Amino acid sequence: MNNIVAFRHFSFDDDFAFRSWANVNGYRLSVYDPAIAIPFDLLDDLDLLIICGGPMSVYEEELHPWLADEKRFVQDAIQRGKKVLGICFGAQMIAELLGSPVYRNAHKEIGWHTINRTQEEHPWFDNLPQQLVSFQWHGDTFDLPEHTQLLATAEACRVQAFAYGEHVLGLQFHLETTPACMAAMFEHWSSELIAAPYIQSESQIRSQFGQSELSIRMLHGILDRMVTA
């Protein structure tokens, strides 16, 4: 049985996309909050680590001291050749651990935005179209780490997806976010929905809730390829 571990960074983050995939395939999924505790012995039997998004920034260790342990765990997983998927905050953490700075982007991306694949080929991206629309909610970005492949880009934020070798993938965008989770984001973070070039209104985002089903199917395809590679 494959052992999947996910790190979740806010209480109302919805693990439906990961749990439904794990259940269908008979995998074991364990979800942890790194701010509470990370059992480091998880590394021994780990088949895939998923680092989910979060409202904090990876460079805010003074505000969130627990980030040091999470970074150490992720670094160990990468060095041991474990398969790692980082999403948004998770992708930024991987980038930092690979030596790239993480910083405020010129524009926040909130809502459904177009993402374009590059000419780089990677087996984990085989199921994705050349152009797709995905949900986004982030204000940070990062430089492409050395020795990685740039797999996808977008107008407001250049690095949307990258791969490090055959075992690490970073996605800036959110294929996993459900309408229920988006609705909770509106309740908690509505102050971020201001008039700006790449920020959509709540009504604009809600009008495209139907896209989440396709997004989750694309994510499941990526996860299938990661686990079976």
mmCIF file of C-alpha atoms in Angstrom, residues 51-203:
data_model
loop_
_atom_site.group_PDB
_atom_site.id
_atom_site.type_symbol
_atom_site.label_atom_id
_atom_site.label_comp_id
_atom_site.label_asym_id
_atom_site.label_seq_id
_atom_site.Cartn_x
_atom_site.Cartn_y
_atom_site.Cartn_z
ATOM 1 C CA ILE A 51 2.921 20.175 0.743
ATOM 2 C CA CYS A 52 -0.314 22.157 0.484
ATOM 3 C CA GLY A 53 -0.879 25.898 0.269
ATOM 4 C CA GLY A 54 -1.090 28.348 3.135
ATOM 5 C CA PRO A 55 -1.634 32.024 3.945
ATOM 6 C CA MET A 56 1.862 32.455 5.416
ATOM 7 C CA SER A 57 5.080 33.080 3.479
ATOM 8 C CA VAL A 58 8.017 30.676 3.525
ATOM 9 C CA TYR A 59 10.365 33.474 4.664
ATOM 10 C CA GLU A 60 8.325 34.238 7.804
ATOM 11 C CA GLU A 61 10.145 31.915 10.204
ATOM 12 C CA GLU A 62 10.184 34.579 12.934
ATOM 13 C CA LEU A 63 6.378 34.682 12.842
ATOM 14 C CA HIS A 64 6.039 30.908 12.377
ATOM 15 C CA PRO A 65 8.957 29.117 14.104
ATOM 16 C CA TRP A 66 7.531 25.709 13.143
ATOM 17 C CA LEU A 67 8.565 26.435 9.537
ATOM 18 C CA ALA A 68 12.123 25.427 10.402
ATOM 19 C CA ASP A 69 11.089 21.841 11.183
ATOM 20 C CA GLU A 70 8.882 21.607 8.126
ATOM 21 C CA LYS A 71 11.693 22.816 5.882
ATOM 22 C CA ARG A 72 14.076 20.313 7.445
ATOM 23 C CA PHE A 73 11.575 17.494 6.831
ATOM 24 C CA VAL A 74 11.015 18.512 3.207
ATOM 25 C CA GLN A 75 14.758 18.919 2.625
ATOM 26 C CA ASP A 76 15.368 15.416 3.992
ATOM 27 C CA ALA A 77 12.616 14.003 1.780
ATOM 28 C CA ILE A 78 14.123 15.601 -1.325
ATOM 29 C CA GLN A 79 17.648 14.473 -0.477
ATOM 30 C CA ARG A 80 16.450 10.912 0.109
ATOM 31 C CA GLY A 81 14.802 10.812 -3.313
ATOM 32 C CA LYS A 82 11.236 10.743 -1.997
ATOM 33 C CA LYS A 83 8.499 11.941 -4.337
ATOM 34 C CA VAL A 84 7.394 15.430 -3.346
ATOM 35 C CA LEU A 85 4.559 17.594 -4.663
ATOM 36 C CA GLY A 86 4.464 21.222 -3.539
ATOM 37 C CA ILE A 87 1.397 23.381 -4.202
ATOM 38 C CA CYS A 88 1.565 27.202 -4.022
ATOM 39 C CA PHE A 89 3.189 27.739 -0.594
ATOM 40 C CA GLY A 90 4.573 24.198 -0.970
ATOM 41 C CA ALA A 91 6.143 24.997 -4.347
ATOM 42 C CA GLN A 92 7.662 28.156 -2.879
ATOM 43 C CA MET A 93 9.153 26.146 -0.023
ATOM 44 C CA ILE A 94 10.719 23.679 -2.453
ATOM 45 C CA ALA A 95 12.133 26.554 -4.513
ATOM 46 C CA GLU A 96 13.715 28.104 -1.418
ATOM 47 C CA LEU A 97 15.207 24.772 -0.364
ATOM 48 C CA LEU A 98 16.698 24.424 -3.862
ATOM 49 C CA GLY A 99 18.393 27.790 -3.483
ATOM 50 C CA SER A 100 15.988 30.301 -5.033
ATOM 51 C CA PRO A 101 14.673 33.425 -3.288
ATOM 52 C CA VAL A 102 10.960 33.719 -2.555
ATOM 53 C CA TYR A 103 9.514 37.246 -2.573
ATOM 54 C CA ARG A 104 6.406 39.359 -3.151
ATOM 55 C CA ASN A 105 5.207 39.240 -6.741
ATOM 56 C CA ALA A 106 4.384 42.464 -8.573
ATOM 57 C CA HIS A 107 0.772 41.280 -8.758
ATOM 58 C CA LYS A 108 -1.394 39.052 -6.607
ATOM 59 C CA GLU A 109 -3.172 36.290 -8.517
ATOM 60 C CA ILE A 110 -6.615 35.470 -7.159
ATOM 61 C CA GLY A 111 -9.237 33.672 -9.207
ATOM 62 C CA TRP A 112 -9.268 31.567 -12.347
ATOM 63 C CA HIS A 113 -6.273 32.291 -14.571
ATOM 64 C CA THR A 114 -4.840 30.881 -17.778
ATOM 65 C CA ILE A 115 -1.660 28.817 -17.539
ATOM 66 C CA ASN A 116 0.494 27.819 -20.508
ATOM 67 C CA ARG A 117 2.748 24.816 -20.674
ATOM 68 C CA THR A 118 6.284 25.360 -21.939
ATOM 69 C CA GLN A 119 8.043 23.182 -24.499
ATOM 70 C CA GLU A 120 9.679 21.200 -21.699
ATOM 71 C CA GLU A 121 8.488 17.606 -21.473
ATOM 72 C CA HIS A 122 7.983 15.736 -18.236
ATOM 73 C CA PRO A 123 6.076 12.450 -17.750
ATOM 74 C CA TRP A 124 4.059 13.809 -14.808
ATOM 75 C CA PHE A 125 2.590 16.488 -17.076
ATOM 76 C CA ASP A 126 1.536 14.155 -19.887
ATOM 77 C CA ASN A 127 -2.167 14.464 -19.056
ATOM 78 C CA LEU A 128 -2.301 18.266 -19.106
ATOM 79 C CA PRO A 129 -3.371 20.342 -22.133
ATOM 80 C CA GLN A 130 -1.039 22.964 -23.577
ATOM 81 C CA GLN A 131 -3.249 25.640 -22.051
ATOM 82 C CA LEU A 132 -5.434 25.318 -18.981
ATOM 83 C CA VAL A 133 -7.346 27.443 -16.510
ATOM 84 C CA SER A 134 -6.755 26.929 -12.799
ATOM 85 C CA PHE A 135 -7.679 28.570 -9.520
ATOM 86 C CA GLN A 136 -5.007 30.789 -7.948
ATOM 87 C CA TRP A 137 -4.633 32.611 -4.641
ATOM 88 C CA HIS A 138 -1.135 33.897 -3.910
ATOM 89 C CA GLY A 139 0.980 37.007 -3.565
ATOM 90 C CA ASP A 140 4.485 35.513 -3.495
ATOM 91 C CA THR A 141 6.616 34.180 -6.305
ATOM 92 C CA PHE A 142 10.176 32.878 -6.769
ATOM 93 C CA ASP A 143 12.955 32.508 -9.295
ATOM 94 C CA LEU A 144 13.277 29.218 -11.145
ATOM 95 C CA PRO A 145 15.748 27.077 -9.164
ATOM 96 C CA GLU A 146 18.891 25.846 -10.878
ATOM 97 C CA HIS A 147 18.811 22.339 -12.364
ATOM 98 C CA THR A 148 15.022 22.375 -12.700
ATOM 99 C CA GLN A 149 12.643 22.354 -15.676
ATOM 100 C CA LEU A 150 10.145 25.164 -16.172
ATOM 101 C CA LEU A 151 6.947 23.309 -17.107
ATOM 102 C CA ALA A 152 4.317 26.066 -17.087
ATOM 103 C CA THR A 153 4.078 29.842 -17.018
ATOM 104 C CA ALA A 154 1.488 32.637 -16.920
ATOM 105 C CA GLU A 155 1.165 36.338 -17.564
ATOM 106 C CA ALA A 156 1.149 37.603 -13.979
ATOM 107 C CA CYS A 157 3.543 35.042 -12.491
ATOM 108 C CA ARG A 158 6.246 33.450 -14.633
ATOM 109 C CA VAL A 159 7.024 30.256 -12.706
ATOM 110 C CA GLN A 160 3.783 28.253 -12.488
ATOM 111 C CA ALA A 161 5.203 24.737 -12.502
ATOM 112 C CA PHE A 162 8.658 23.210 -12.297
ATOM 113 C CA ALA A 163 10.230 19.797 -11.878
ATOM 114 C CA TYR A 164 13.411 18.855 -10.067
ATOM 115 C CA GLY A 165 14.666 15.601 -11.487
ATOM 116 C CA GLU A 166 12.255 12.706 -11.547
ATOM 117 C CA HIS A 167 10.923 13.030 -8.008
ATOM 118 C CA VAL A 168 9.965 16.641 -7.182
ATOM 119 C CA LEU A 169 7.203 18.808 -8.676
ATOM 120 C CA GLY A 170 6.139 22.317 -7.743
ATOM 121 C CA LEU A 171 2.797 23.823 -8.809
ATOM 122 C CA GLN A 172 2.060 27.493 -8.130
ATOM 123 C CA PHE A 173 -1.602 26.985 -9.045
ATOM 124 C CA HIS A 174 -4.378 25.141 -7.193
ATOM 125 C CA LEU A 175 -5.914 22.215 -9.052
ATOM 126 C CA GLU A 176 -7.113 20.778 -5.732
ATOM 127 C CA THR A 177 -9.297 23.623 -4.433
ATOM 128 C CA THR A 178 -12.991 22.763 -4.103
ATOM 129 C CA PRO A 179 -15.894 25.238 -4.262
ATOM 130 C CA ALA A 180 -16.470 24.658 -0.540
ATOM 131 C CA CYS A 181 -12.893 25.654 0.234
ATOM 132 C CA MET A 182 -13.135 28.723 -2.014
ATOM 133 C CA ALA A 183 -16.311 29.775 -0.199
ATOM 134 C CA ALA A 184 -14.453 29.500 3.124
ATOM 135 C CA MET A 185 -11.622 31.604 1.691
ATOM 136 C CA PHE A 186 -14.121 34.317 0.861
ATOM 137 C CA GLU A 187 -15.267 34.332 4.495
ATOM 138 C CA HIS A 188 -11.772 34.482 5.965
ATOM 139 C CA TRP A 189 -9.809 36.496 3.402
ATOM 140 C CA SER A 190 -12.371 38.739 1.678
ATOM 141 C CA SER A 191 -10.166 41.785 2.315
ATOM 142 C CA GLU A 192 -7.801 40.535 -0.391
ATOM 143 C CA LEU A 193 -10.473 40.712 -3.096
ATOM 144 C CA ILE A 194 -9.657 44.262 -4.159
ATOM 145 C CA ALA A 195 -9.772 45.829 -7.605
ATOM 146 C CA ALA A 196 -6.492 44.803 -9.274
ATOM 147 C CA PRO A 197 -5.380 43.475 -12.674
ATOM 148 C CA TYR A 198 -5.197 39.789 -11.661
ATOM 149 C CA ILE A 199 -7.706 39.644 -8.812
ATOM 150 C CA GLN A 200 -11.222 38.525 -9.641
ATOM 151 C CA SER A 201 -14.307 39.375 -7.613
ATOM 152 C CA GLU A 202 -16.120 36.791 -5.525
ATOM 153 C CA SER A 203 -18.932 36.656 -8.085
#
